CSV table of C-alpha atoms in Angstrom, one decimal:
chain,number,residue,atom,x,y,z
A,1044,ALA,CA,-11.4,18.2,-28.2
A,1045,GLN,CA,-9.0,16.7,-30.7
A,1046,ASP,CA,-6.8,15.4,-27.9
A,1047,THR,CA,-9.5,13.1,-26.7
A,1048,TYR,CA,-9.9,9.5,-27.9
A,1049,THR,CA,-13.1,10.5,-29.6
A,1050,GLY,CA,-11.5,13.4,-31.4
A,1051,LYS,CA,-8.6,11.2,-32.5
A,1052,VAL,CA,-11.0,8.6,-34.0
A,1053,ILE,CA,-12.6,11.4,-36.1
A,1054,GLN,CA,-9.1,12.6,-37.2
A,1055,PHE,CA,-8.2,9.1,-38.1
A,1056,ILE,CA,-11.2,8.7,-40.3
A,1057,ASN,CA,-10.5,12.1,-42.0
A,1058,VAL,CA,-6.9,11.1,-42.7
A,1059,PHE,CA,-8.1,7.9,-44.4
A,1060,LYS,CA,-10.7,9.9,-46.4
A,1061,GLU,CA,-8.1,12.3,-47.7
A,1062,GLY,CA,-5.7,9.5,-48.6
A,1063,GLY,CA,-8.4,7.7,-50.6
A,1064,THR,CA,-7.8,4.4,-48.6
A,1065,ALA,CA,-10.8,4.6,-46.3
A,1066,LYS,CA,-13.1,2.5,-48.4
A,1067,GLU,CA,-10.6,-0.4,-48.7
A,1068,PHE,CA,-9.6,-0.2,-45.1
A,1069,PHE,CA,-13.1,-0.2,-43.7
A,1070,LYS,CA,-14.2,-2.8,-46.2
A,1071,SER,CA,-11.5,-5.2,-45.0
A,1072,MET,CA,-12.2,-4.4,-41.4
A,1073,GLY,CA,-15.9,-4.9,-41.9
A,1074,ALA,CA,-15.3,-8.3,-43.5
A,1075,ALA,CA,-13.2,-9.4,-40.5
A,1076,LEU,CA,-15.8,-8.2,-38.0
A,1077,MET,CA,-18.7,-9.8,-39.9
A,1078,ASN,CA,-17.1,-13.2,-39.4
A,1079,LEU,CA,-17.9,-12.8,-35.7
A,1080,PRO,CA,-21.3,-13.8,-34.2
A,1081,LEU,CA,-23.6,-10.8,-33.8
A,1082,SER,CA,-23.6,-11.1,-30.0
A,1083,VAL,CA,-19.8,-11.0,-29.9
A,1084,LEU,CA,-19.6,-8.2,-32.5
A,1085,ASP,CA,-22.1,-6.2,-30.4
A,1086,SER,CA,-19.9,-6.7,-27.3
A,1087,VAL,CA,-16.7,-5.7,-29.2
A,1088,ILE,CA,-18.3,-2.5,-30.4
A,1089,LYS,CA,-19.9,-1.6,-27.0
A,1090,GLY,CA,-16.6,-2.5,-25.2
A,1091,THR,CA,-14.6,-0.3,-27.5
A,1092,ILE,CA,-17.0,2.7,-27.1
A,1093,ASP,CA,-17.0,2.3,-23.3
A,1094,MET,CA,-13.2,2.1,-23.2
A,1095,ILE,CA,-12.9,5.3,-25.3
A,1096,PHE,CA,-15.2,7.2,-23.0
A,1097,GLN,CA,-13.6,5.8,-19.9
A,1098,VAL,CA,-10.1,6.9,-21.0
A,1099,ASP,CA,-11.5,10.4,-21.8
A,1100,GLU,CA,-13.1,10.5,-18.4
A,1101,ALA,CA,-10.0,9.2,-16.6
A,1102,ARG,CA,-7.9,11.9,-18.3
A,1103,SER,CA,-10.4,14.6,-17.4
A,1104,SER,CA,-10.7,13.6,-13.8
A,1105,PHE,CA,-7.0,13.4,-13.3
A,1106,ASN,CA,-6.4,16.8,-14.8
A,1107,LYS,CA,-9.2,18.4,-12.8
A,1108,ALA,CA,-7.9,16.9,-9.6
A,1109,THR,CA,-4.2,17.7,-10.1
A,1110,GLY,CA,-4.1,20.7,-12.5
A,1111,ALA,CA,-1.7,18.7,-14.7
A,1112,MET,CA,-3.1,20.2,-17.9
A,1113,GLY,CA,-2.7,17.0,-19.9
A,1114,GLU,CA,0.9,16.4,-19.0
A,1115,TYR,CA,0.2,12.8,-18.0
A,1116,ASN,CA,-2.5,11.9,-20.6
A,1117,HIS,CA,0.0,9.6,-22.4
A,1118,MET,CA,0.7,7.8,-19.1
A,1119,ILE,CA,-3.0,7.2,-18.5
A,1120,ASP,CA,-3.4,6.0,-22.1
A,1121,ASN,CA,-0.6,3.5,-21.6
A,1122,LEU,CA,-1.9,2.2,-18.3
A,1123,SER,CA,-5.4,1.7,-19.8
A,1124,GLN,CA,-4.0,-0.2,-22.8
A,1125,ASN,CA,-1.1,-2.2,-21.3
A,1126,TYR,CA,-2.6,-3.4,-18.0
A,1127,LEU,CA,-6.0,-4.7,-19.1
A,1128,GLN,CA,-4.8,-8.3,-18.4
A,1129,PHE,CA,-4.6,-7.3,-14.8
A,1130,GLY,CA,-8.2,-6.2,-14.8
A,1131,ILE,CA,-7.2,-2.5,-14.6
A,1132,THR,CA,-9.7,-0.2,-16.3
A,1133,ALA,CA,-9.1,3.3,-17.5
A,1134,THR,CA,-11.1,4.6,-14.5
A,1135,GLU,CA,-8.9,2.6,-12.0
A,1136,ALA,CA,-5.7,3.8,-13.8
A,1137,GLY,CA,-6.9,7.4,-13.4
A,1138,THR,CA,-7.7,6.8,-9.7
A,1139,ALA,CA,-4.2,5.3,-9.1
A,1140,ALA,CA,-2.6,8.3,-10.9
A,1141,VAL,CA,-4.5,10.8,-8.7
A,1142,ALA,CA,-3.5,8.9,-5.5
A,1143,MET,CA,0.2,9.0,-6.6
A,1144,HIS,CA,0.1,12.6,-7.6
A,1145,GLU,CA,-1.4,13.6,-4.2
A,1146,ASN,CA,0.6,11.4,-1.9
A,1147,PHE,CA,3.9,10.5,-3.6
A,1148,ALA,CA,6.1,13.6,-3.3
A,1149,ASP,CA,8.4,12.7,-6.1
A,1150,PHE,CA,5.7,11.8,-8.7
A,1151,THR,CA,6.4,14.9,-10.7
A,1152,ARG,CA,10.2,14.8,-10.3
A,1153,ILE,CA,11.0,11.3,-11.5
A,1154,SER,CA,10.9,10.2,-15.1
A,1155,LYS,CA,7.6,9.6,-16.9
A,1156,GLU,CA,8.6,6.0,-17.2
A,1157,GLY,CA,9.2,5.7,-13.5
A,1158,ALA,CA,5.9,7.4,-12.6
A,1159,GLU,CA,4.1,5.1,-14.9
A,1160,SER,CA,5.7,2.0,-13.4
A,1161,LEU,CA,4.9,3.0,-9.8
A,1162,THR,CA,1.3,4.0,-10.8
A,1163,ALA,CA,0.8,0.7,-12.5
A,1164,LEU,CA,1.9,-1.1,-9.2
A,1165,ASN,CA,-0.5,1.2,-7.3
A,1166,ALA,CA,-3.3,0.1,-9.6
A,1167,LYS,CA,-2.4,-3.6,-9.4
A,1168,LEU,CA,-2.3,-3.5,-5.6
A,1169,ALA,CA,-5.7,-1.8,-5.6
A,1170,GLN,CA,-7.0,-5.1,-7.3
A,1171,VAL,CA,-6.2,-6.9,-4.0
A,1172,GLY,CA,-7.9,-4.3,-1.8
A,1173,VAL,CA,-5.0,-1.9,-1.0
A,1174,SER,CA,-6.0,1.8,-0.9
A,1175,GLY,CA,-4.2,3.8,-3.6
A,1176,ASP,CA,-3.5,6.5,-1.0
A,1177,SER,CA,-1.9,4.0,1.4
A,1178,THR,CA,0.3,2.5,-1.4
A,1179,ALA,CA,1.5,6.0,-2.4
A,1180,LYS,CA,2.3,7.0,1.2
A,1181,ILE,CA,4.3,3.8,1.7
A,1182,MET,CA,6.2,4.5,-1.5
A,1183,ASN,CA,6.8,8.0,-0.3
A,1184,PHE,CA,8.4,6.6,2.9
A,1185,PHE,CA,10.8,4.5,0.8
A,1186,SER,CA,11.6,7.4,-1.5
A,1187,LYS,CA,11.9,10.4,0.9
A,1188,ASN,CA,13.0,8.7,4.1
A,1189,LEU,CA,15.2,5.9,2.7
A,1190,GLY,CA,16.3,7.6,-0.5
A,1191,GLN,CA,15.4,4.6,-2.7
A,1192,ASN,CA,15.2,4.7,-6.5
A,1193,THR,CA,12.1,3.7,-8.5
A,1194,ASP,CA,13.0,0.0,-8.9
A,1195,GLU,CA,13.8,-0.3,-5.1
A,1196,ILE,CA,10.6,1.5,-4.2
A,1197,ALA,CA,8.5,-0.9,-6.4
A,1198,LYS,CA,10.2,-4.0,-5.1
A,1199,ASN,CA,10.0,-3.1,-1.4
A,1200,THR,CA,6.4,-1.9,-1.6
A,1201,GLU,CA,5.3,-5.1,-3.2
A,1202,ASN,CA,7.3,-7.3,-0.9
A,1203,LEU,CA,6.0,-5.4,2.2
A,1204,ILE,CA,2.4,-5.6,1.3
A,1205,LEU,CA,2.5,-9.2,0.0
A,1206,MET,CA,4.5,-10.3,3.1
A,1207,GLY,CA,1.1,-10.6,4.8
A,1208,ARG,CA,0.3,-13.6,2.6
A,1209,SER,CA,2.6,-15.9,4.6
A,1210,LEU,CA,1.2,-14.5,7.8
A,1211,GLY,CA,-2.4,-14.9,6.9
A,1212,ILE,CA,-2.9,-11.1,6.9
A,1213,SER,CA,-4.7,-9.4,4.0
A,1214,ALA,CA,-2.8,-7.0,1.8
A,1215,SER,CA,-5.1,-4.1,2.7
A,1216,LYS,CA,-4.6,-4.6,6.5
A,1217,MET,CA,-0.8,-5.0,6.0
A,1218,SER,CA,-0.7,-1.7,4.2
A,1219,ARG,CA,-2.9,0.1,6.7
A,1220,ASP,CA,-0.9,-1.2,9.7
A,1221,PHE,CA,2.5,-0.3,8.2
A,1222,GLU,CA,1.3,3.2,7.3
A,1223,ALA,CA,0.1,3.7,10.9
A,1224,ALA,CA,3.4,2.3,12.2
A,1225,ILE,CA,5.7,4.5,10.1
A,1226,PRO,CA,5.8,7.4,12.6
A,1227,LYS,CA,7.3,5.0,15.2
A,1228,LEU,CA,9.4,2.7,13.1
A,1229,ALA,CA,10.9,5.3,10.7
A,1230,VAL,CA,13.9,5.7,13.1
A,1231,TYR,CA,15.1,2.2,12.1
A,1232,GLY,CA,15.6,3.2,8.5
A,1233,ASP,CA,16.1,0.2,6.2
A,1234,ARG,CA,15.2,-2.2,9.1
A,1235,ALA,CA,11.7,-0.7,9.5
A,1236,THR,CA,10.0,-3.2,7.3
A,1237,GLU,CA,11.8,-6.2,9.0
A,1238,ILE,CA,10.8,-5.0,12.4
A,1239,PHE,CA,7.3,-4.3,11.3
A,1240,GLY,CA,7.1,-7.8,9.8
A,1241,LYS,CA,8.0,-9.4,13.2
A,1242,LEU,CA,5.5,-7.2,15.0
A,1243,ALA,CA,2.8,-8.1,12.5
A,1244,ALA,CA,3.4,-11.8,13.0
A,1245,ALA,CA,3.3,-11.4,16.8
A,1246,ALA,CA,0.1,-9.4,16.6
A,1247,LYS,CA,-1.5,-12.0,14.3
A,1248,THR,CA,-0.5,-14.8,16.7
A,1249,ALA,CA,-1.9,-12.9,19.7
A,1250,GLY,CA,-5.0,-11.8,17.9
A,1251,ILE,CA,-4.4,-8.1,18.6
A,1252,GLU,CA,-3.5,-5.0,16.6
A,1253,VAL,CA,0.1,-4.0,15.8
A,1254,ASP,CA,-0.7,-0.6,17.3
A,1255,GLY,CA,-1.3,-2.3,20.6
A,1256,LEU,CA,2.1,-3.9,20.6
A,1257,LEU,CA,3.7,-0.6,19.7
A,1258,GLY,CA,2.0,1.0,22.6
A,1259,VAL,CA,3.5,-1.5,25.0
A,1260,ALA,CA,6.9,-1.2,23.4
A,1261,GLY,CA,6.6,2.6,23.7
A,1262,LYS,CA,6.7,2.3,27.5
A,1263,PHE,CA,10.5,1.9,27.2
A,1264,ASP,CA,11.3,4.7,24.7
A,1265,THR,CA,13.0,7.0,27.3
A,1266,PHE,CA,15.3,6.1,30.2
A,1267,ALA,CA,12.8,7.5,32.7
A,1268,ASP,CA,9.9,5.5,31.3
A,1269,ALA,CA,12.0,2.4,31.0
A,1270,ALA,CA,13.2,2.7,34.6
A,1271,GLU,CA,9.7,3.2,35.9
A,1272,THR,CA,8.2,0.4,33.9
A,1273,THR,CA,10.9,-2.2,34.6
A,1274,GLY,CA,10.9,-1.2,38.3
A,1275,LYS,CA,7.2,-1.9,38.6
A,1276,LEU,CA,7.3,-5.1,36.6
A,1277,ASN,CA,10.3,-6.4,38.6
A,1278,ALA,CA,8.6,-5.7,41.9
A,1279,ILE,CA,5.4,-7.5,40.8
A,1280,LEU,CA,7.0,-10.4,39.0
A,1281,GLY,CA,10.2,-10.8,41.0
A,1282,THR,CA,12.2,-10.5,37.7
A,1283,GLN,CA,15.5,-8.8,37.0
A,1284,MET,CA,14.7,-6.7,33.8
A,1285,SER,CA,17.3,-4.0,33.0
A,1286,ALA,CA,15.9,-0.6,32.1
A,1287,THR,CA,19.0,0.2,30.0
A,1288,GLU,CA,18.7,-3.1,28.0
A,1289,MET,CA,15.0,-2.5,27.4
A,1290,LEU,CA,15.7,1.0,26.3
A,1291,MET,CA,18.3,-0.2,23.7
A,1292,MET,CA,16.1,-2.9,22.3
A,1293,THR,CA,13.9,-2.6,19.2
A,1294,GLU,CA,10.2,-2.8,19.5
A,1295,GLU,CA,9.7,-6.5,18.7
A,1296,GLU,CA,12.6,-7.4,21.1
A,1297,ARG,CA,11.0,-5.5,23.9
A,1298,ILE,CA,7.7,-7.4,23.4
A,1299,GLU,CA,9.5,-10.7,23.3
A,1300,THR,CA,11.5,-9.9,26.4
A,1301,LEU,CA,8.4,-8.8,28.3
A,1302,ILE,CA,6.5,-12.0,27.4
A,1303,LEU,CA,9.5,-14.2,28.5
A,1304,GLN,CA,9.9,-12.3,31.8
A,1305,VAL,CA,6.2,-12.9,32.6
A,1306,GLN,CA,6.6,-16.6,31.7
A,1307,SER,CA,9.8,-16.8,33.8
A,1308,SER,CA,7.8,-15.8,36.9
A,1309,GLY,CA,6.6,-19.4,37.0
A,1310,MET,CA,3.0,-18.6,36.5
A,1311,ALA,CA,0.9,-18.1,33.3
A,1312,PHE,CA,-0.6,-14.7,33.1
A,1313,ARG,CA,-4.1,-16.1,33.0
A,1314,ASP,CA,-3.5,-18.0,36.2
A,1315,MET,CA,-2.5,-14.9,38.2
A,1316,ASP,CA,-5.1,-13.4,40.5
A,1317,ARG,CA,-7.0,-10.5,39.0
A,1318,PHE,CA,-5.1,-7.9,41.0
A,1319,THR,CA,-1.7,-9.1,39.8
A,1320,GLN,CA,-3.0,-9.2,36.2
A,1321,LYS,CA,-4.2,-5.7,36.5
A,1322,ALA,CA,-1.0,-4.5,38.1
A,1323,VAL,CA,1.2,-6.1,35.3
A,1324,ALA,CA,-1.1,-4.7,32.6
A,1325,ALA,CA,-1.0,-1.2,34.1
A,1326,ALA,CA,2.8,-1.3,34.4
A,1327,ALA,CA,3.0,-2.3,30.7
A,1328,GLY,CA,0.6,0.5,29.7
A,1329,ILE,CA,-2.3,-1.8,28.8
A,1330,THR,CA,-5.8,-0.8,29.9
A,1331,ASP,CA,-7.8,-3.5,28.1
A,1332,MET,CA,-7.5,-6.7,30.2
A,1333,ASN,CA,-8.7,-8.8,27.2
A,1334,GLU,CA,-5.8,-7.5,25.2
A,1335,ALA,CA,-3.4,-7.9,28.1
A,1336,GLN,CA,-4.2,-11.6,28.4
A,1337,ARG,CA,-3.7,-12.2,24.7
C-alpha cells in the first residue's frame, strides 16, 4: 500500500509531522489555495484526487495484465505527469504501456528510458485514433525485422502514420493498412514504407483498399503466375507485357504497368464491352467489377 500514490501522500504528511514543519507548510499552502475562487479550488482538489486514483489504477491494471510486479511503476508515473499537455491521462498511459508490453517484443529488453519514450509515442498516436496494439506491432517490425534502434523506431513509426496527412488518409487507417501489408512488404526491408506509401496513394486515388492492390500485384509473385497472367492479358489487350519484367518489379510498379498497358490498348477500361472487362479483371485476379473499374 505504501507504494501507491495514496500511501505516499500519507507518508509525506507523517514526515512533515515528525519534522515539526507540517503546520507551517500547510499553513502557507492553505493561504495560497485560499486565494483561488472556491469553484477553481474545488476543481483543483477534485482533479488531484482523481489523478491520484487514476495513477494507482493504471499501475494496478498494468501489473495485473503483464505480471511486471511494479517494475514499470515509475514509467507510468512519469508518463502520467510529463505528458498531460498532450491530453494523456494516467489511464491512457497505462493502456499504452500494456499494448507495448504485449506487442513490442523488445519492450523488456531495451532501456527504461527507451521503453518510456516509445510508450509515450504510442499514447500520443492514440490521441489521433491509432490503436495502441497497431502502433506497437509496427514498432516491432522496425525493431525485429529492420534492426532499428529506439530513436529510429520512433521517427519511422511517426513518419509512416503521419504520412497519411498529405494523402488525406486518417492516421488510424494508415496504421491498420500498413500492419495488414507487412506480411507482403516485409521482403523489401527498408523500402517497405516507401512502397507502402505509393500503394496507399494509388489506393486513395482509386477509392479502393491497399489490400486490393496487393492482391492484383500478387498475381506476378512467381514466374508461373506471372507467365500465366501476362499471357492472358496480352491475348486480351494485344499488349506485349513481359512475365520476367513483371516478376522483378515491386508491387506498386506492377500496378502502374498494368494500368498503363490497359490504357495503351487504345480503349478506356470502362468503354470495353462487359465480356472484355470481365476477362481482363479475371486475368488480373479481381472478382469485383466495381473495384476493377476503379
